[in-house]
């Protein structure tokens, strides 16, 4: 993603006439398309355009209004995000009942270290409303008595606060394509495993049942495929032989907060690009991030034995085919 381009997102029913009309509207106002992507999931259509408005012949609000009118005509939701700076970005934090990630984000924001505003906390339970109130941040409960969220209400709140980024701070619900498509590459989740291992619910329990020696956490962009979005940041820790699920949670929760904050900060600093399902950091030498295990782990890795035949083949410019075990 980049804040140098304008993003147009269309969500609704697929209609080929809509695409033609939007393209014509852009051409009429000297707006150039730099990237276009489409997808359909569970009957929901999404089209994302990135466009260059440097030579646009109308002002931004007129352009936004024309696109909204076109959306109304085709009964689809059209959203426009113009280039912005980190300082005026709005963050919504989605939560359930676990407080550690929310508290870490709020503390960093309160201390002026986040570089953007946490404008709202939205939960599918009201358990964390007092914590949001401590920081004078509005809280909205969109869940029923069982915690099932009303996603229409959720989307209304996200639109009300003109949210740029959504941080899932242990929000234990799956977001539907209706939400994900509107905020693609703008939703960051933290999952309590080293993805792609142990996706879904009860990840720490899954790790124990499989007898892993090393467990961890992963911050990633959310896609419509559960826990399969592009990985941003990971942390790892050793699993004691007699560990319980509660003990794994106690070890993992501080790392969950750390990985989530790192991923959010990289996004806000416009340091992340996504290519072929992988994230890359734009300027890795200029940002203070860990991304994975600490450097001490590299120092602990043995440097021998090595495959001398492979090394000599590479040095001679030969290509050696190696079978995967």
GROMACS .gro file of C-alpha atoms in nm:
model
  325
    1UNK     CA    1   0.000   0.000   0.000
    2UNK     CA    2   0.105   0.361  -0.036
    3UNK     CA    3  -0.037   0.693   0.072
    4UNK     CA    4   0.080   0.847  -0.255
    5UNK     CA    5  -0.216   0.703  -0.449
    6UNK     CA    6  -0.591   0.734  -0.412
    7UNK     CA    7  -0.783   0.414  -0.344
    8UNK     CA    8  -1.134   0.344  -0.470
    9UNK     CA    9  -1.314   0.041  -0.325
   10UNK     CA   10  -1.642  -0.095  -0.457
   11UNK     CA   11  -1.833  -0.364  -0.264
   12UNK     CA   12  -2.168  -0.514  -0.362
   13UNK     CA   13  -2.319  -0.724  -0.639
   14UNK     CA   14  -2.115  -0.789  -0.951
   15UNK     CA   15  -2.225  -0.571  -1.241
   16UNK     CA   16  -2.009  -0.531  -1.550
   17UNK     CA   17  -2.185  -0.205  -1.636
   18UNK     CA   18  -2.059  -0.054  -1.312
   19UNK     CA   19  -1.695  -0.111  -1.405
   20UNK     CA   20  -1.745   0.050  -1.745
   21UNK     CA   21  -1.917   0.353  -1.594
   22UNK     CA   22  -1.651   0.405  -1.327
   23UNK     CA   23  -1.376   0.377  -1.588
   24UNK     CA   24  -1.553   0.633  -1.804
   25UNK     CA   25  -1.594   0.869  -1.507
   26UNK     CA   26  -1.224   0.849  -1.431
   27UNK     CA   27  -1.132   0.914  -1.795
   28UNK     CA   28  -1.365   1.215  -1.813
   29UNK     CA   29  -1.187   1.375  -1.517
   30UNK     CA   30  -0.827   1.286  -1.616
   31UNK     CA   31  -0.780   1.029  -1.340
   32UNK     CA   32  -0.540   0.751  -1.435
   33UNK     CA   33  -0.576   0.392  -1.308
   34UNK     CA   34  -0.246   0.257  -1.175
   35UNK     CA   35  -0.374  -0.074  -1.036
   36UNK     CA   36  -0.700  -0.269  -1.043
   37UNK     CA   37  -0.799  -0.586  -0.861
   38UNK     CA   38  -1.129  -0.775  -0.833
   39UNK     CA   39  -1.254  -1.062  -0.619
   40UNK     CA   40  -1.577  -1.241  -0.528
   41UNK     CA   41  -1.630  -1.425  -0.199
   42UNK     CA   42  -1.954  -1.569  -0.058
   43UNK     CA   43  -2.153  -1.377  -0.317
   44UNK     CA   44  -1.989  -1.043  -0.238
   45UNK     CA   45  -1.806  -0.860  -0.517
   46UNK     CA   46  -1.509  -0.633  -0.448
   47UNK     CA   47  -1.315  -0.411  -0.683
   48UNK     CA   48  -1.018  -0.206  -0.570
   49UNK     CA   49  -0.863   0.062  -0.788
   50UNK     CA   50  -0.555   0.268  -0.715
   51UNK     CA   51  -0.555   0.586  -0.917
   52UNK     CA   52  -0.340   0.891  -0.982
   53UNK     CA   53  -0.532   1.216  -0.925
   54UNK     CA   54  -0.242   1.453  -0.989
   55UNK     CA   55  -0.409   1.582  -1.309
   56UNK     CA   56  -0.771   1.549  -1.194
   57UNK     CA   57  -0.994   1.823  -1.337
   58UNK     CA   58  -1.239   1.847  -1.042
   59UNK     CA   59  -1.188   1.893  -0.668
   60UNK     CA   60  -1.180   1.594  -0.435
   61UNK     CA   61  -1.525   1.633  -0.284
   62UNK     CA   62  -1.687   1.666  -0.628
   63UNK     CA   63  -1.503   1.354  -0.741
   64UNK     CA   64  -1.609   1.164  -0.428
   65UNK     CA   65  -1.969   1.276  -0.478
   66UNK     CA   66  -1.980   1.159  -0.839
   67UNK     CA   67  -1.850   0.815  -0.737
   68UNK     CA   68  -2.104   0.791  -0.454
   69UNK     CA   69  -2.384   0.882  -0.696
   70UNK     CA   70  -2.266   0.607  -0.929
   71UNK     CA   71  -2.264   0.363  -0.639
   72UNK     CA   72  -2.621   0.458  -0.548
   73UNK     CA   73  -2.726   0.401  -0.908
   74UNK     CA   74  -2.589   0.046  -0.903
   75UNK     CA   75  -2.676  -0.018  -0.535
   76UNK     CA   76  -2.314  -0.079  -0.430
   77UNK     CA   77  -2.092   0.078  -0.165
   78UNK     CA   78  -1.821   0.301  -0.313
   79UNK     CA   79  -1.549   0.441  -0.088
   80UNK     CA   80  -1.267   0.676  -0.176
   81UNK     CA   81  -0.950   0.723   0.029
   82UNK     CA   82  -0.730   1.010  -0.077
   83UNK     CA   83  -0.357   1.027   0.007
   84UNK     CA   84  -0.300   1.101   0.376
   85UNK     CA   85  -0.023   1.147   0.627
   86UNK     CA   86   0.040   0.918   0.923
   87UNK     CA   87  -0.050   1.197   1.166
   88UNK     CA   88  -0.412   1.220   1.052
   89UNK     CA   89  -0.487   0.851   1.026
   90UNK     CA   90  -0.766   0.707   1.237
   91UNK     CA   91  -0.740   0.368   1.409
   92UNK     CA   92  -1.026   0.149   1.531
   93UNK     CA   93  -0.936  -0.129   1.774
   94UNK     CA   94  -1.164  -0.435   1.779
   95UNK     CA   95  -1.170  -0.639   2.099
   96UNK     CA   96  -1.347  -0.921   2.280
   97UNK     CA   97  -1.244  -0.977   2.644
   98UNK     CA   98  -0.864  -1.004   2.659
   99UNK     CA   99  -0.714  -0.668   2.755
  100UNK     CA  100  -0.339  -0.700   2.701
  101UNK     CA  101  -0.316  -0.595   2.335
  102UNK     CA  102  -0.566  -0.310   2.374
  103UNK     CA  103  -0.387  -0.176   2.681
  104UNK     CA  104  -0.049  -0.187   2.504
  105UNK     CA  105  -0.187   0.003   2.205
  106UNK     CA  106  -0.358   0.262   2.424
  107UNK     CA  107  -0.044   0.317   2.630
  108UNK     CA  108   0.168   0.368   2.321
  109UNK     CA  109  -0.087   0.610   2.177
  110UNK     CA  110  -0.120   0.799   2.508
  111UNK     CA  111   0.258   0.836   2.525
  112UNK     CA  112   0.263   0.987   2.176
  113UNK     CA  113   0.460   0.699   2.026
  114UNK     CA  114   0.202   0.567   1.778
  115UNK     CA  115   0.188   0.861   1.540
  116UNK     CA  116  -0.185   0.821   1.471
  117UNK     CA  117  -0.507   0.844   1.669
  118UNK     CA  118  -0.703   0.561   1.830
  119UNK     CA  119  -1.046   0.712   1.774
  120UNK     CA  120  -1.269   0.423   1.878
  121UNK     CA  121  -1.271   0.082   2.044
  122UNK     CA  122  -1.539  -0.162   1.925
  123UNK     CA  123  -1.616  -0.487   2.102
  124UNK     CA  124  -1.845  -0.785   2.065
  125UNK     CA  125  -1.872  -0.774   2.446
  126UNK     CA  126  -1.861  -0.474   2.679
  127UNK     CA  127  -1.589  -0.619   2.908
  128UNK     CA  128  -1.322  -0.371   2.797
  129UNK     CA  129  -1.536  -0.056   2.797
  130UNK     CA  130  -1.386   0.057   3.133
  131UNK     CA  131  -1.034   0.028   2.991
  132UNK     CA  132  -1.125   0.243   2.689
  133UNK     CA  133  -1.288   0.493   2.925
  134UNK     CA  134  -0.961   0.527   3.121
  135UNK     CA  135  -0.808   0.672   2.804
  136UNK     CA  136  -1.120   0.870   2.713
  137UNK     CA  137  -1.173   0.669   2.394
  138UNK     CA  138  -1.532   0.600   2.277
  139UNK     CA  139  -1.643   0.238   2.308
  140UNK     CA  140  -1.921   0.065   2.116
  141UNK     CA  141  -2.054  -0.283   2.187
  142UNK     CA  142  -2.184  -0.442   1.866
  143UNK     CA  143  -2.237  -0.795   2.004
  144UNK     CA  144  -2.550  -0.968   2.127
  145UNK     CA  145  -2.572  -1.160   2.454
  146UNK     CA  146  -2.366  -1.440   2.298
  147UNK     CA  147  -2.108  -1.208   2.146
  148UNK     CA  148  -2.229  -1.245   1.787
  149UNK     CA  149  -2.148  -0.908   1.626
  150UNK     CA  150  -2.386  -0.699   1.420
  151UNK     CA  151  -2.158  -0.624   1.124
  152UNK     CA  152  -2.389  -0.358   0.981
  153UNK     CA  153  -2.353  -0.168   1.307
  154UNK     CA  154  -1.979  -0.233   1.301
  155UNK     CA  155  -1.950  -0.091   0.950
  156UNK     CA  156  -2.156   0.212   1.052
  157UNK     CA  157  -1.914   0.288   1.335
  158UNK     CA  158  -1.610   0.239   1.113
  159UNK     CA  159  -1.759   0.483   0.862
  160UNK     CA  160  -1.861   0.727   1.136
  161UNK     CA  161  -1.502   0.758   1.257
  162UNK     CA  162  -1.362   0.751   0.901
  163UNK     CA  163  -1.128   0.470   1.000
  164UNK     CA  164  -0.805   0.415   0.807
  165UNK     CA  165  -0.673   0.112   0.996
  166UNK     CA  166  -0.840  -0.162   1.201
  167UNK     CA  167  -0.634  -0.342   1.468
  168UNK     CA  168  -0.778  -0.670   1.593
  169UNK     CA  169  -0.655  -0.678   1.953
  170UNK     CA  170  -0.757  -1.038   2.026
  171UNK     CA  171  -1.095  -0.992   1.862
  172UNK     CA  172  -1.222  -1.350   1.869
  173UNK     CA  173  -1.457  -1.334   1.574
  174UNK     CA  174  -1.421  -1.396   1.201
  175UNK     CA  175  -1.484  -1.088   0.989
  176UNK     CA  176  -1.704  -1.147   0.685
  177UNK     CA  177  -1.611  -1.037   0.331
  178UNK     CA  178  -1.849  -0.742   0.380
  179UNK     CA  179  -1.595  -0.596   0.625
  180UNK     CA  180  -1.269  -0.735   0.488
  181UNK     CA  181  -1.332  -0.621   0.132
  182UNK     CA  182  -1.396  -0.263   0.247
  183UNK     CA  183  -1.070  -0.247   0.440
  184UNK     CA  184  -0.837  -0.477   0.249
  185UNK     CA  185  -0.475  -0.443   0.365
  186UNK     CA  186  -0.608  -0.215   0.637
  187UNK     CA  187  -0.693  -0.481   0.897
  188UNK     CA  188  -0.414  -0.624   1.112
  189UNK     CA  189  -0.470  -0.924   1.339
  190UNK     CA  190  -0.247  -1.095   1.591
  191UNK     CA  191  -0.280  -1.473   1.612
  192UNK     CA  192  -0.133  -1.687   1.894
  193UNK     CA  193   0.072  -1.924   1.678
  194UNK     CA  194   0.353  -1.923   1.426
  195UNK     CA  195   0.131  -1.919   1.121
  196UNK     CA  196   0.067  -2.103   0.899
  197UNK     CA  197   0.074  -2.358   1.182
  198UNK     CA  198  -0.233  -2.385   1.404
  199UNK     CA  199  -0.482  -2.143   1.246
  200UNK     CA  200  -0.827  -2.096   1.392
  201UNK     CA  201  -0.942  -2.130   1.750
  202UNK     CA  202  -0.744  -2.251   2.054
  203UNK     CA  203  -0.404  -2.218   1.887
  204UNK     CA  204  -0.206  -2.262   2.209
  205UNK     CA  205  -0.398  -2.579   2.283
  206UNK     CA  206  -0.330  -2.705   1.930
  207UNK     CA  207   0.041  -2.642   1.983
  208UNK     CA  208   0.041  -2.844   2.306
  209UNK     CA  209  -0.152  -3.129   2.150
  210UNK     CA  210   0.100  -3.149   1.865
  211UNK     CA  211   0.393  -3.147   2.108
  212UNK     CA  212   0.579  -2.851   1.962
  213UNK     CA  213   0.903  -2.737   2.127
  214UNK     CA  214   0.873  -2.382   1.997
  215UNK     CA  215   0.551  -2.179   1.980
  216UNK     CA  216   0.485  -1.816   1.898
  217UNK     CA  217   0.260  -1.542   1.767
  218UNK     CA  218   0.198  -1.379   1.429
  219UNK     CA  219   0.072  -1.036   1.327
  220UNK     CA  220  -0.073  -1.042   0.975
  221UNK     CA  221  -0.305  -0.865   0.736
  222UNK     CA  222  -0.656  -1.007   0.740
  223UNK     CA  223  -0.799  -1.163   0.425
  224UNK     CA  224  -1.117  -1.360   0.359
  225UNK     CA  225  -0.917  -1.681   0.419
  226UNK     CA  226  -0.896  -1.745   0.793
  227UNK     CA  227  -0.547  -1.676   0.934
  228UNK     CA  228  -0.386  -1.695   0.590
  229UNK     CA  229  -0.323  -1.327   0.525
  230UNK     CA  230   0.026  -1.189   0.453
  231UNK     CA  231   0.252  -1.223   0.756
  232UNK     CA  232   0.405  -0.903   0.893
  233UNK     CA  233   0.570  -0.984   1.224
  234UNK     CA  234   0.634  -1.294   1.436
  235UNK     CA  235   0.772  -1.378   1.780
  236UNK     CA  236   0.872  -1.720   1.917
  237UNK     CA  237   0.923  -1.879   2.258
  238UNK     CA  238   1.021  -2.219   2.397
  239UNK     CA  239   0.753  -2.456   2.523
  240UNK     CA  240   0.841  -2.633   2.851
  241UNK     CA  241   0.777  -3.007   2.848
  242UNK     CA  242   0.513  -2.983   3.120
  243UNK     CA  243   0.353  -2.655   3.009
  244UNK     CA  244  -0.020  -2.599   3.040
  245UNK     CA  245  -0.233  -2.396   2.802
  246UNK     CA  246  -0.255  -2.120   3.064
  247UNK     CA  247   0.124  -2.109   3.090
  248UNK     CA  248   0.158  -2.081   2.714
  249UNK     CA  249  -0.087  -1.791   2.714
  250UNK     CA  250   0.112  -1.620   2.988
  251UNK     CA  251   0.429  -1.653   2.778
  252UNK     CA  252   0.260  -1.555   2.455
  253UNK     CA  253   0.046  -1.257   2.554
  254UNK     CA  254   0.332  -1.005   2.594
  255UNK     CA  255   0.464  -1.115   2.256
  256UNK     CA  256   0.116  -1.081   2.102
  257UNK     CA  257   0.108  -0.716   2.206
  258UNK     CA  258   0.465  -0.659   2.085
  259UNK     CA  259   0.406  -0.815   1.742
  260UNK     CA  260   0.075  -0.632   1.691
  261UNK     CA  261   0.225  -0.294   1.780
  262UNK     CA  262   0.520  -0.353   1.550
  263UNK     CA  263   0.292  -0.444   1.260
  264UNK     CA  264   0.064  -0.145   1.321
  265UNK     CA  265   0.363   0.088   1.336
  266UNK     CA  266   0.508  -0.044   1.011
  267UNK     CA  267   0.171   0.004   0.842
  268UNK     CA  268   0.132   0.358   0.975
  269UNK     CA  269   0.483   0.444   0.860
  270UNK     CA  270   0.391   0.323   0.510
  271UNK     CA  271   0.673   0.071   0.523
  272UNK     CA  272   0.479  -0.234   0.404
  273UNK     CA  273   0.411  -0.357   0.054
  274UNK     CA  274   0.232  -0.681  -0.033
  275UNK     CA  275   0.344  -0.878  -0.337
  276UNK     CA  276   0.226  -1.228  -0.422
  277UNK     CA  277   0.092  -1.280  -0.073
  278UNK     CA  278   0.411  -1.172   0.105
  279UNK     CA  279   0.487  -0.850   0.287
  280UNK     CA  280   0.810  -0.663   0.233
  281UNK     CA  281   0.951  -0.377   0.440
  282UNK     CA  282   1.032  -0.081   0.218
  283UNK     CA  283   1.335   0.047   0.413
  284UNK     CA  284   1.446  -0.230   0.651
  285UNK     CA  285   1.770  -0.049   0.741
  286UNK     CA  286   1.584   0.266   0.847
  287UNK     CA  287   1.321   0.120   1.078
  288UNK     CA  288   1.374  -0.023   1.424
  289UNK     CA  289   1.187  -0.353   1.402
  290UNK     CA  290   1.253  -0.713   1.497
  291UNK     CA  291   1.004  -0.890   1.264
  292UNK     CA  292   1.106  -1.237   1.381
  293UNK     CA  293   1.324  -1.401   1.645
  294UNK     CA  294   1.592  -1.191   1.821
  295UNK     CA  295   1.944  -1.170   1.679
  296UNK     CA  296   2.072  -1.383   1.967
  297UNK     CA  297   1.908  -1.682   1.802
  298UNK     CA  298   2.119  -1.634   1.489
  299UNK     CA  299   2.431  -1.627   1.704
  300UNK     CA  300   2.326  -1.955   1.865
  301UNK     CA  301   2.284  -2.132   1.533
  302UNK     CA  302   2.570  -2.372   1.452
  303UNK     CA  303   2.771  -2.289   1.142
  304UNK     CA  304   2.870  -2.648   1.060
  305UNK     CA  305   2.837  -2.897   0.909
  306UNK     CA  306   2.747  -2.759   0.567
  307UNK     CA  307   2.692  -2.935   0.236
  308UNK     CA  308   3.029  -2.879   0.068
  309UNK     CA  309   2.912  -3.023  -0.264
  310UNK     CA  310   2.629  -2.765  -0.285
  311UNK     CA  311   2.864  -2.481  -0.190
  312UNK     CA  312   3.121  -2.577  -0.454
  313UNK     CA  313   2.851  -2.615  -0.719
  314UNK     CA  314   2.715  -2.269  -0.644
  315UNK     CA  315   3.063  -2.116  -0.650
  316UNK     CA  316   3.125  -2.277  -0.992
  317UNK     CA  317   2.804  -2.122  -1.125
  318UNK     CA  318   2.629  -2.458  -1.156
  319UNK     CA  319   2.266  -2.520  -1.069
  320UNK     CA  320   2.200  -2.824  -0.851
  321UNK     CA  321   1.855  -2.976  -0.822
  322UNK     CA  322   1.777  -3.077  -0.465
  323UNK     CA  323   1.477  -3.289  -0.371
  324UNK     CA  324   1.262  -3.169  -0.080
  325UNK     CA  325   1.249  -3.411   0.210
   0.00000   0.00000   0.00000
